[in-house]
Short mmCIF file of C-alpha atoms and ligand atoms in Angstrom, two decimals:
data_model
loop_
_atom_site.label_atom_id
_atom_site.label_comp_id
_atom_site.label_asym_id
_atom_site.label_seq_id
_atom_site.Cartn_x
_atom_site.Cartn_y
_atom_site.Cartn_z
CA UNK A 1 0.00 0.00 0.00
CA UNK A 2 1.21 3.54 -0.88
CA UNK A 3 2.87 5.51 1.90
CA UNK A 4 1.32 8.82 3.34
CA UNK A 5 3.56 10.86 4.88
CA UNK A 6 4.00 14.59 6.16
CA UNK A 7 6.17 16.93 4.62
CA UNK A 8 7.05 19.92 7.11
CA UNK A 9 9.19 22.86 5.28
CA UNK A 10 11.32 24.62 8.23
CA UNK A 11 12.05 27.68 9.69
CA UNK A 12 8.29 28.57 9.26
CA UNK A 13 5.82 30.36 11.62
CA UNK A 14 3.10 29.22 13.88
CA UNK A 15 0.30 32.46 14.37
CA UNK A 16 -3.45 33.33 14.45
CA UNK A 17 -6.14 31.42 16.22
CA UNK A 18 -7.18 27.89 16.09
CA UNK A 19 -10.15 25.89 17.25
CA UNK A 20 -9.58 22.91 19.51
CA UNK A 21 -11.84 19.95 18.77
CA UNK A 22 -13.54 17.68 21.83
CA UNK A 23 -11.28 15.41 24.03
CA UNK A 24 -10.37 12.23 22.28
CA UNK A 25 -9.91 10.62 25.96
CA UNK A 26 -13.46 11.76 27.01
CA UNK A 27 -15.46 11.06 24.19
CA UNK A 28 -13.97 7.17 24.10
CA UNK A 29 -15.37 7.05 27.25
CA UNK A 30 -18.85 8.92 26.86
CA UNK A 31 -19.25 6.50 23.90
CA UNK A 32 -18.92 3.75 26.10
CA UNK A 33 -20.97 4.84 28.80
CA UNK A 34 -23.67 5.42 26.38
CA UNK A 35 -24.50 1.57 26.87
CA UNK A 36 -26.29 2.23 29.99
CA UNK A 37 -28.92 4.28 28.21
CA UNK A 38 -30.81 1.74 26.85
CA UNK A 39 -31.99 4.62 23.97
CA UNK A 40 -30.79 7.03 21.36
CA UNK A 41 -27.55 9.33 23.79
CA UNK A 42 -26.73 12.10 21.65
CA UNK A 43 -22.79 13.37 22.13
CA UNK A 44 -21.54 16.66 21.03
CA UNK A 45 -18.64 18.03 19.79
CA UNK A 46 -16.81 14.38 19.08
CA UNK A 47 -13.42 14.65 17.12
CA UNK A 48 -13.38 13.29 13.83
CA UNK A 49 -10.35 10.93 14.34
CA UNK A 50 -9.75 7.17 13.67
CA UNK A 51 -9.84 6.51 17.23
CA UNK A 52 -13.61 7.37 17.71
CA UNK A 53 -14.13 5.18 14.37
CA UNK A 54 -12.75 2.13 16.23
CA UNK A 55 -14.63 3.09 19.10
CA UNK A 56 -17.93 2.87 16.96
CA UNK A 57 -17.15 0.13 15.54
CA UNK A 58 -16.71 -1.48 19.37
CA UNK A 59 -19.58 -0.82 20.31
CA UNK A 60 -21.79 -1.23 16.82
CA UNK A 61 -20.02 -4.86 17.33
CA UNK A 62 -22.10 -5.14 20.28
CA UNK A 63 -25.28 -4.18 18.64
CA UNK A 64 -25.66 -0.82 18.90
CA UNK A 65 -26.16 1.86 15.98
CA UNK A 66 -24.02 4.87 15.34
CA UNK A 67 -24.50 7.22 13.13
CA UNK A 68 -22.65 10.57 12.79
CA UNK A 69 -23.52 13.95 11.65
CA UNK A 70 -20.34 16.38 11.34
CA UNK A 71 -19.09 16.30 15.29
CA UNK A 72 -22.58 14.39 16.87
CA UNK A 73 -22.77 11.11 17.37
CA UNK A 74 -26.24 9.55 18.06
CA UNK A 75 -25.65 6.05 19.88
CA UNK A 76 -28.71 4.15 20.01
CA UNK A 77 -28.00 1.38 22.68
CA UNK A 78 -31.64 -0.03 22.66
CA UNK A 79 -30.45 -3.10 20.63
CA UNK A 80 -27.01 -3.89 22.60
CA UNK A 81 -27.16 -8.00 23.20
CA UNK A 82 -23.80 -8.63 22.60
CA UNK A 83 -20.61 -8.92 25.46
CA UNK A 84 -17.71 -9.46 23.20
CA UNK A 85 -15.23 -6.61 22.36
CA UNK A 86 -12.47 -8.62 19.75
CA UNK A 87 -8.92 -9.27 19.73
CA UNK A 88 -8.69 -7.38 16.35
CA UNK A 89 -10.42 -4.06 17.72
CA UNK A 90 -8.41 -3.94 20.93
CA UNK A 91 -5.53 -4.90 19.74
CA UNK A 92 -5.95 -1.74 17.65
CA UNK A 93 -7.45 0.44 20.84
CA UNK A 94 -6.33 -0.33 24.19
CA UNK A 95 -9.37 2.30 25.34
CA UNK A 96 -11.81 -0.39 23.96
CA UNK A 97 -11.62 -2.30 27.42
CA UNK A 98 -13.67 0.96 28.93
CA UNK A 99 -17.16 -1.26 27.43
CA UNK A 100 -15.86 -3.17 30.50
CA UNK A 101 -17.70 -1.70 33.03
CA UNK A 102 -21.05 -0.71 31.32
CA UNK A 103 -21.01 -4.28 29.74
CA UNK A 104 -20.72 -5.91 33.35
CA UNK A 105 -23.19 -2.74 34.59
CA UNK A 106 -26.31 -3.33 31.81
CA UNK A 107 -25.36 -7.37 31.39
CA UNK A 108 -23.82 -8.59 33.98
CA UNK A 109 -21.35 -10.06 31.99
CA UNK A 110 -18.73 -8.72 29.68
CA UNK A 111 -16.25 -11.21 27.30
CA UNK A 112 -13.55 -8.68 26.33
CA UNK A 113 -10.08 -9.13 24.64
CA UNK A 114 -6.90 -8.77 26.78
CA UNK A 115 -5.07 -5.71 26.07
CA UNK A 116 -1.12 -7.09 24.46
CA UNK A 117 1.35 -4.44 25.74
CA UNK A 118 1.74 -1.06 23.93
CA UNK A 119 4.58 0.92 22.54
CA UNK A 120 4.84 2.90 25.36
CA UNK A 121 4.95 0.08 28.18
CA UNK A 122 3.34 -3.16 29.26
CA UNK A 123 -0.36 -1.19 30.55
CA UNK A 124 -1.30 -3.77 32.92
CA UNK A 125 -5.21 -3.89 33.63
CA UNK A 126 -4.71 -5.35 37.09
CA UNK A 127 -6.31 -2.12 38.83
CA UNK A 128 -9.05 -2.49 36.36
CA UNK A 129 -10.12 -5.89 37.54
CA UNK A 130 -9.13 -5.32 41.26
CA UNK A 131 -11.46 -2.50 41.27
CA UNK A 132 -14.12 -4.68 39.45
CA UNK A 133 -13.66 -7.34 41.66
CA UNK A 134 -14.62 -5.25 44.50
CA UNK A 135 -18.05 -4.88 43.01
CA UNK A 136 -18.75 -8.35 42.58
CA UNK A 137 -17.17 -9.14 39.40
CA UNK A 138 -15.41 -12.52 38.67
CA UNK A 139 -12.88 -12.61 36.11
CA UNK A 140 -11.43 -15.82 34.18
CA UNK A 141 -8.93 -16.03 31.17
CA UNK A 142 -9.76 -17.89 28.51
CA UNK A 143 -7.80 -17.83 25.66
CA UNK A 144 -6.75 -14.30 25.56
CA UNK A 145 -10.11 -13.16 26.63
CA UNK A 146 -11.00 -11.92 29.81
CA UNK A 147 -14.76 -13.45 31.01
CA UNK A 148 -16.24 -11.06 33.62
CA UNK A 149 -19.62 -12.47 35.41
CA UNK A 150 -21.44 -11.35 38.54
CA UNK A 151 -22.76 -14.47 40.01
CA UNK A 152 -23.89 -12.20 42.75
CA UNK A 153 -25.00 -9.62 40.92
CA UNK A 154 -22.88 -5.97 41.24
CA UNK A 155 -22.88 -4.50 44.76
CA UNK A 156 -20.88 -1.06 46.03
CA UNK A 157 -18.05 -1.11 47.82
CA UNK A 158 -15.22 0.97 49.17
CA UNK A 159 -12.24 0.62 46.85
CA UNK A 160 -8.18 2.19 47.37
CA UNK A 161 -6.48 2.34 44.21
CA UNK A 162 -2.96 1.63 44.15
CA UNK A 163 -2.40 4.08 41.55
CA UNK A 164 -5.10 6.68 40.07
CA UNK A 165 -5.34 5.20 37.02
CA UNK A 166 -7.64 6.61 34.47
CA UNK A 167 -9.14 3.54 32.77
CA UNK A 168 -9.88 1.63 35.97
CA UNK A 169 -11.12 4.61 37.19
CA UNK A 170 -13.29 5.18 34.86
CA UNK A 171 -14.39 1.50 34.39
CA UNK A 172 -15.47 1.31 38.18
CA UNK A 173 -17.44 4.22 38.09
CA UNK A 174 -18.90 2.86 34.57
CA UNK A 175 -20.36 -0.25 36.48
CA UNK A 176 -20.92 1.06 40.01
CA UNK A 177 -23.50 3.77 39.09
CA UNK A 178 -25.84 0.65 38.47
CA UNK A 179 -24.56 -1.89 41.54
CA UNK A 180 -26.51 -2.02 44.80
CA UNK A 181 -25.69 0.14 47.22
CA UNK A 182 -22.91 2.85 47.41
CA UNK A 183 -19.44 2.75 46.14
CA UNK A 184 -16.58 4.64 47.50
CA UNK A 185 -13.32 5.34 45.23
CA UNK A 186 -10.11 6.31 46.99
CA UNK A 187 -7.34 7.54 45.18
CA UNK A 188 -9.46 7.89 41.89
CA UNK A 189 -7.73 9.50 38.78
CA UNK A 190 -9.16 13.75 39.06
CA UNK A 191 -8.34 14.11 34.90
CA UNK A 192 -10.94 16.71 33.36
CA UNK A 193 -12.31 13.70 31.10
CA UNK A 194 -13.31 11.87 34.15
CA UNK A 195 -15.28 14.73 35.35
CA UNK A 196 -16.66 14.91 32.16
CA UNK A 197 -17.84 10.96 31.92
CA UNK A 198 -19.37 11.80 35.49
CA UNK A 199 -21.25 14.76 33.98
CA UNK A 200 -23.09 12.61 31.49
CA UNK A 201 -23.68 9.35 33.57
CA UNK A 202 -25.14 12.01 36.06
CA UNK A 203 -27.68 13.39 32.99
CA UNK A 204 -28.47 9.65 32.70
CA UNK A 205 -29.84 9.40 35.97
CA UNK A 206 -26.54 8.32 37.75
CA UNK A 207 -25.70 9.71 41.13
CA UNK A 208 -22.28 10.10 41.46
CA UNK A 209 -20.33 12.90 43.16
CA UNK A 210 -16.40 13.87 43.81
CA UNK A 211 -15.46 13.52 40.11
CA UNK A 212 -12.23 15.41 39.93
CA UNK A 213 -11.49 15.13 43.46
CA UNK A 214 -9.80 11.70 44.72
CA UNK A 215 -12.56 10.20 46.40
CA UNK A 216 -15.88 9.89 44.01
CA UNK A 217 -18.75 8.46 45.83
CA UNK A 218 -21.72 6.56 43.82
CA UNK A 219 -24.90 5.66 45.26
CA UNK A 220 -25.92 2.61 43.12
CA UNK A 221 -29.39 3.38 41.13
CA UNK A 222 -31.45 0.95 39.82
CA UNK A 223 -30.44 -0.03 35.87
CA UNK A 224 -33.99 0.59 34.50
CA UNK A 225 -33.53 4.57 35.89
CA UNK A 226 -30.71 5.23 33.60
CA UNK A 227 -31.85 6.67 30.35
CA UNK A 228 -30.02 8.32 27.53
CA UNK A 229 -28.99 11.78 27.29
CA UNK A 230 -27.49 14.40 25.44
CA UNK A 231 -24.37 15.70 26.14
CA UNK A 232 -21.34 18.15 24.67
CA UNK A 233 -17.40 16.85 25.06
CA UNK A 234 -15.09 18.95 27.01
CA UNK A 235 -12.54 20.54 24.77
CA UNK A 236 -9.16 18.12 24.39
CA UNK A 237 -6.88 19.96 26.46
CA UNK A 238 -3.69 17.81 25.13
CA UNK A 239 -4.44 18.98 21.34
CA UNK A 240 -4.69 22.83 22.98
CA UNK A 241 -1.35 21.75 25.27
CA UNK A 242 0.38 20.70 21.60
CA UNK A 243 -0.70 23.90 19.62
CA UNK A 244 0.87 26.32 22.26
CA UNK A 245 4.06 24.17 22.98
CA UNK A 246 4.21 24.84 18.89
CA UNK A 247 3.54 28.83 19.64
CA UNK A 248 6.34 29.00 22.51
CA UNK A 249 8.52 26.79 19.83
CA UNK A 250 8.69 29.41 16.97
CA UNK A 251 7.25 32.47 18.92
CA UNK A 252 3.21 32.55 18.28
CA UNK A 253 1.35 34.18 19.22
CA UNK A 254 -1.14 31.30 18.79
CA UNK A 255 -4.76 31.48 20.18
CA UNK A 256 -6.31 28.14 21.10
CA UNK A 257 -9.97 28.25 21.47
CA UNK A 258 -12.62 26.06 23.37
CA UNK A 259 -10.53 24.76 26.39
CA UNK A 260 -11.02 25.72 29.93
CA UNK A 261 -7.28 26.69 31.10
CA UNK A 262 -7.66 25.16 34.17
CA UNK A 263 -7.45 21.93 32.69
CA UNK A 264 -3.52 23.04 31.69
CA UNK A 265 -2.55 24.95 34.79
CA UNK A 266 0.76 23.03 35.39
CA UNK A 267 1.71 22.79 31.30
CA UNK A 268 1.29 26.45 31.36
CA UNK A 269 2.82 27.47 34.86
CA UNK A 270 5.71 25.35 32.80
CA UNK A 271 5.61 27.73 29.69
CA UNK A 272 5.87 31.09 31.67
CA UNK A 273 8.65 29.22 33.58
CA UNK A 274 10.36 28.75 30.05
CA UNK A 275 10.25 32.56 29.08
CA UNK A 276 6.28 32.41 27.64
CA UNK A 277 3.34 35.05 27.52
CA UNK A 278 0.87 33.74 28.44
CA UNK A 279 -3.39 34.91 28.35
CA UNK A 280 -6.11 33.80 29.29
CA UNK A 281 -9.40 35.11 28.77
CA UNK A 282 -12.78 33.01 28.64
CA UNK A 283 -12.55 29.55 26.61
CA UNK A 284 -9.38 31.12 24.95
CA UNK A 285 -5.51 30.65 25.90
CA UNK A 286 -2.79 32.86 23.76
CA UNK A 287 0.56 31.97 24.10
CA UNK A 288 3.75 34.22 22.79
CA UNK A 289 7.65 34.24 23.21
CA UNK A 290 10.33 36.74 22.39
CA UNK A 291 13.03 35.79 24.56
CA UNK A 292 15.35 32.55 24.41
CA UNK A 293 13.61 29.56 25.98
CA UNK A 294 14.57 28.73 29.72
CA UNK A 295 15.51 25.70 30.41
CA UNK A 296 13.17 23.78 32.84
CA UNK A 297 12.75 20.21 34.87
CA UNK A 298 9.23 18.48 34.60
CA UNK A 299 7.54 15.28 35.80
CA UNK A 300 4.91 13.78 34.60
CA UNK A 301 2.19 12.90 37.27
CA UNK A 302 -1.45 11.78 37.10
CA UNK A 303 -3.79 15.35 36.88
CA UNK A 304 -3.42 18.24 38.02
CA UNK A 305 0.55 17.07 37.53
CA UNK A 306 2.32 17.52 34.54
CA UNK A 307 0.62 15.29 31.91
CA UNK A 308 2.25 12.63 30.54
CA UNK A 309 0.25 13.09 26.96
CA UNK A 310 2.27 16.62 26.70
CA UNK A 311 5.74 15.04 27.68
CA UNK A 312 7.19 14.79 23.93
CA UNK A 313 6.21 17.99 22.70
CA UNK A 314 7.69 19.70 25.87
CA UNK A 315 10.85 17.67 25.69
CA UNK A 316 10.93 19.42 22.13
CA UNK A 317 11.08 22.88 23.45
CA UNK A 318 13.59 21.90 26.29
CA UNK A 319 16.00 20.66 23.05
CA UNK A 320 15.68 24.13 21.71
CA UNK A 321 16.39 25.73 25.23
CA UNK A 322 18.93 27.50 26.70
CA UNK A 323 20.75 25.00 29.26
CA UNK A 324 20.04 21.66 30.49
CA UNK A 325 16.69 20.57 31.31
CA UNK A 326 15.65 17.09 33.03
CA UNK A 327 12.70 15.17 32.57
CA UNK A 328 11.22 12.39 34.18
CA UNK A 329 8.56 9.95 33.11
CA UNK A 330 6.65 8.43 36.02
CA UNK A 331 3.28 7.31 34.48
CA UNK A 332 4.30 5.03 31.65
CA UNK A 333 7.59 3.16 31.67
CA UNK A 334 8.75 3.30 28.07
CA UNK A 335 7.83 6.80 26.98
CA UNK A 336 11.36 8.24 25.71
CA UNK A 337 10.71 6.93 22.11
CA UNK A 338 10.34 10.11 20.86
CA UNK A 339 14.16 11.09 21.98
CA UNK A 340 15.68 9.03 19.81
CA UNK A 341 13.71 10.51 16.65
CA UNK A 342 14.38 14.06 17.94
CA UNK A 343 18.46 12.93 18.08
CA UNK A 344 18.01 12.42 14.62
CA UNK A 345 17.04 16.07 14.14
CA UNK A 346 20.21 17.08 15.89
CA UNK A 347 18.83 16.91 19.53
CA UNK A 348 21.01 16.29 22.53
CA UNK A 349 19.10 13.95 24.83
CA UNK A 350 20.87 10.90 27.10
CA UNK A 351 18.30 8.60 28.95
CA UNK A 352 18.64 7.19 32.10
CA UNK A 353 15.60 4.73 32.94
CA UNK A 354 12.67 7.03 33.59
CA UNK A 355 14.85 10.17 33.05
CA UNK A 356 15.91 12.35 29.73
CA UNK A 357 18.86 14.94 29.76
CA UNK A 358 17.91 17.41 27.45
CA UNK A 359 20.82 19.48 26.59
CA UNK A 360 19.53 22.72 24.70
CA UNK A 361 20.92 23.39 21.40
CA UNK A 362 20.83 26.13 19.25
CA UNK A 363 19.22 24.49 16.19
CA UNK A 364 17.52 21.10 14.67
CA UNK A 365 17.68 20.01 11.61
CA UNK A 366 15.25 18.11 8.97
CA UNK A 367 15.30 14.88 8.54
CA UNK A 368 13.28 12.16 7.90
CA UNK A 369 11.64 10.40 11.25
CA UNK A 370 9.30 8.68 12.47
CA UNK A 371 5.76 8.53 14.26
CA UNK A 372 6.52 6.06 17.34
CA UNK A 373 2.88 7.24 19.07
CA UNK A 374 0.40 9.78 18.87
CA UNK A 375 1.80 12.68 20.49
CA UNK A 376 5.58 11.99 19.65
CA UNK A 377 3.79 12.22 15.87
CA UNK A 378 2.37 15.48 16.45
CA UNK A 379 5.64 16.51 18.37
CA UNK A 380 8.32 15.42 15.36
CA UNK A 381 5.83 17.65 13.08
CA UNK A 382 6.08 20.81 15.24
CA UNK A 383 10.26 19.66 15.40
CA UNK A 384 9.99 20.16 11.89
CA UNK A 385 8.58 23.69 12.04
CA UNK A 386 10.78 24.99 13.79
CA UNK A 387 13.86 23.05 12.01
CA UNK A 388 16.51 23.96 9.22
CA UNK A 389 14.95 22.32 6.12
CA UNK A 390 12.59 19.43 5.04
CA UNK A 391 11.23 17.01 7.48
CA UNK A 392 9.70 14.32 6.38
CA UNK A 393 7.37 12.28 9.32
CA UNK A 394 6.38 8.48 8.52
CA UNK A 395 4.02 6.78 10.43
CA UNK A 396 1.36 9.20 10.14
CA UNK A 397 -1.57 7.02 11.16
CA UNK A 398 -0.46 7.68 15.12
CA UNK A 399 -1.07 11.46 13.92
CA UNK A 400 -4.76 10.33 12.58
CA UNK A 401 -6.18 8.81 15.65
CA UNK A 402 -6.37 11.71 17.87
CA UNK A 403 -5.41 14.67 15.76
CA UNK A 404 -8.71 16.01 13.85
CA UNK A 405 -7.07 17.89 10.92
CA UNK A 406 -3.58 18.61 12.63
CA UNK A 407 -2.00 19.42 9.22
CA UNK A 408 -5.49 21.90 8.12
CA UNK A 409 -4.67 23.70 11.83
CA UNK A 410 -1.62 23.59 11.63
CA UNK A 411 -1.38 25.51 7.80
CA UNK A 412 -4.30 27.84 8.99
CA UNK A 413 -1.55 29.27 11.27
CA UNK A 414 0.80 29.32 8.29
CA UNK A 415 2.77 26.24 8.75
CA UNK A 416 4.38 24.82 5.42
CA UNK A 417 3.17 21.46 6.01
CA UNK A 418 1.19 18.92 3.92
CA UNK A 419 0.17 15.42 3.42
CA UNK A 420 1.67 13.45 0.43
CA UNK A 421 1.33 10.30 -0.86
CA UNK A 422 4.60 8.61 -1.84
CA UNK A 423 4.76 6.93 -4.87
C1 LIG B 1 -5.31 7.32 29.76
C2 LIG B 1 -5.26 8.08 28.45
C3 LIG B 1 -3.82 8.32 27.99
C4 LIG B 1 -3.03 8.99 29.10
C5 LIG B 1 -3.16 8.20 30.40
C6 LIG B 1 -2.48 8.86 31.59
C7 LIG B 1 -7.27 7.33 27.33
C8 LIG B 1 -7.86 6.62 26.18
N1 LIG B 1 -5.95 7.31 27.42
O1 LIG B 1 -4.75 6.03 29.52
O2 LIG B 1 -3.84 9.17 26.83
O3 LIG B 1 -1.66 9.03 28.73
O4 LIG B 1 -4.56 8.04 30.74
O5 LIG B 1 -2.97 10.15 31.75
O6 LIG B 1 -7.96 7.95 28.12
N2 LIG B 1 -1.71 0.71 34.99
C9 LIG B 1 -1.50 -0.49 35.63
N3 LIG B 1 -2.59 -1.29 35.87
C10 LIG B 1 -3.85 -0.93 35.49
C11 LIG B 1 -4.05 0.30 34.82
C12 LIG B 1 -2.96 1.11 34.60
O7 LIG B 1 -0.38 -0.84 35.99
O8 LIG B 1 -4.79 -1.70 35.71
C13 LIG B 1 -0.55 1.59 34.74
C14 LIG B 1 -0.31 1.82 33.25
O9 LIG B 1 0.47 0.78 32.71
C15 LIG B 1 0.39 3.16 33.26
C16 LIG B 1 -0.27 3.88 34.44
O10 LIG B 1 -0.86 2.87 35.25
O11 LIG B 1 1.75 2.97 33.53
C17 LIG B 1 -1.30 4.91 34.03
O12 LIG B 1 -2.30 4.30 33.28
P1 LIG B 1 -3.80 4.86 33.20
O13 LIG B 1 -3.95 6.07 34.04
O14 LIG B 1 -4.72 3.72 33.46
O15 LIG B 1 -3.89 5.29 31.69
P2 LIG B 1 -4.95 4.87 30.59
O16 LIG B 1 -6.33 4.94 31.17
O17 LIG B 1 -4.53 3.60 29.94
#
């Protein structure tokens, strides 16, 4: 099959005022949770990215219809029979295993593939089934398929996660808001998107409170009193966090639209620490930068830390800074891919487990590299805007699922970039 790949042209500027789409990582989710309607949920503002394709397809596979009109999707879950989530659509989307919890919440029962390992570490489910197991849940393996019953039926509980992880998180709550009796999560993820989920169970007659906070409570409602809603997707705060690490790359000043700055507190106090202006006013963020960039230190936490989603395109600007700047990974175990691309493009980065050196230099250079996930895609494009030369980024597809129209944006603030198919 013929090759697609992005050209970038260098030295180029990033300016003017771009609309973000909805949040990939919430819509997945509200798709899911649209299951427990039992009718027609209608979702606003969805991104039109492969990753919400898959998602349909997930849960069209369990008998549900989907249709789309522009950015709304209208789920009808009246006809959902089916359990089984396939190896071949999870093994394309880990974020398929969120029909988990509304499959075991409507059904009682859920047969859904095991998740392999992913590029950027192994992405254990453990807390997922822990959390489920809590509830009531059984869980057996059977060839590469995880079989979740509730002999019992699903009942609350009080449940400490080891680590506030943002799929089991979101899983428990997903099959909770239907058990008997309240459930208690401790330690729960606090990421906008789950706050967002919470906001649309809640419209379908869920009662759940604390989303955002780390202890969400649920008081289990009966299954027939949840009933499908309508509901708008919070603005993707990791496509807004990508568009102004590109304006503090090559100087803005870039306007992202439709994103509630709060959701980027820490990747912005980061920007002003790095030499940025930075505004805020309503749904808007503008980001500038005349002087040299700082050099800075970052960690990626869970929310309201520094997000681990934004940790390739920051690592960018620290190559372009002035000094040495250290980052640490600490929510997935294999995320330095991205260095080694960036090296290519005359970066000076040494790892050191969950650490990067990032010695600043003065310039990078084009070169041909390549997508290793999403956001190290969209990174290695904005590497090449700011580079000496062509760039040319393989892999594209990474770019596709959770990017809507990253090279369209990205022109419309007058980026030389375009898509091209290679012959
Ligand atoms: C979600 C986001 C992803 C983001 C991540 C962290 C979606 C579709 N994806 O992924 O973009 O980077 O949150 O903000 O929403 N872990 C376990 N056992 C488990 C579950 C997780 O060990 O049962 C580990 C993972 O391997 C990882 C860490 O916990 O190292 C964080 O994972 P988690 O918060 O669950 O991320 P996801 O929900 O997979």
């Amino acid at each position: 099959m013929p090759e697609e790949i992005i050209i970038v042209r260098g030295n180029s500027k990033l300016a003017g005022t771009v609309a973000v789409s909805g949040a990939k990582n919430s819509a997945l989710k509200l798709m899911a949770a649209s299951i427990l309607g039992q009718g027609v949920s209608v979702v606003h503002n969805v991104p039109l990215i492969s990753d919400i394709n898959i998602m349909a397809d997930v849960i069209r596979r369990l008998g549900a219809t989907v249709e789309r009109d522009g950015h709304t999707l209208a789920i009808d879950a009246t006809n959902v029979t089916e359990c089984e989530t396939p190896y071949e659509l999870v093994s394309k989307m880990r974020a398929s295993i969120s029909v988990l919890g509304p499959l075991v919440g409507r059904f009682g029962r859920a047969r859904v593939a095991m998740p392999g390992g992913c590029q950027i570490g192994a992405r254990k489910i453990d807390m997922h089934m822990i959390g489920l197991e809590a509830l009531g849940v059984n869980f057996e393996i059977d060839h590469g398929f995880l079989e979740a019953t509730t002999p019992n039926g699903l009942h609350g509980a009080h449940v400490v996660l080891e680590f506030p992880s943002v799929g089991a998180t979101e899983n428990m709550v997903m099959a909770s808001v239907v058990a008997e009796g309240a459930t208690v999560i401790e330690n729960a993820a606090r990421e906008p998107e789950i706050v967002d989920l919470v906001n649309m169970l809640n419209a379908m007659g869920a009662r759940v409170s604390g989303a955002g906070s780390s202890i969400i409570e649920i008081e289990g409602v009966p299954l027939q009193s949840m009933h499908p809603c309508e509901h708008t997707t919070v603005g993707d705060r990791i496509e807004a966090g990508t568009f102004l690490a590109g304006a503090a790359l090559v100087g803005g000043p870039v306007t992202v639209t439709g994103i509630d700055a709060s959701f980027l507190r820490m990747a912005l106090m980061k920007l002003d620490a790095m030499g940025c202006e930075i505004e805020v006013e309503g749904d808007s963020i503008t980001v500038s930068r005349t002087e040299p960039i700082q050099a800075i230190d970052i960690q990626t936490l869970p929310h309201p830390g520094f997000p681990t989603d934004l940790q390739a395109q920051y690592m960018l600007l620290a190559s372009l800074a002035e000094g040495n700047s250290v980052i640490s990974e600490n929510v997935f175990e294999n995320r330095f891919m991205f260095a080694s691309e960036l090296v290519r493009m005359g970066a000076d980065i040494t790892i050191e487990g969950h650490h990067a050196l990032v010695r600043g230099v003065e310039r990078l250079q084009g070169a041909p590299v390549s997508s290793t996930d999403l956001r190290a895609g969209a990174a290695l494009v904005l590497a090449g805007i700011a580079a000496e030369g062509e760039t040319h980024v393989h892999e594209i597809s990474h770019i596709d699922r959770g990017y809507e129209d990253y090279v369209g944006k990205l022109r419309s603030l007058g980026a030389d970039v375009e898509r091209t198919v290679l012959p």
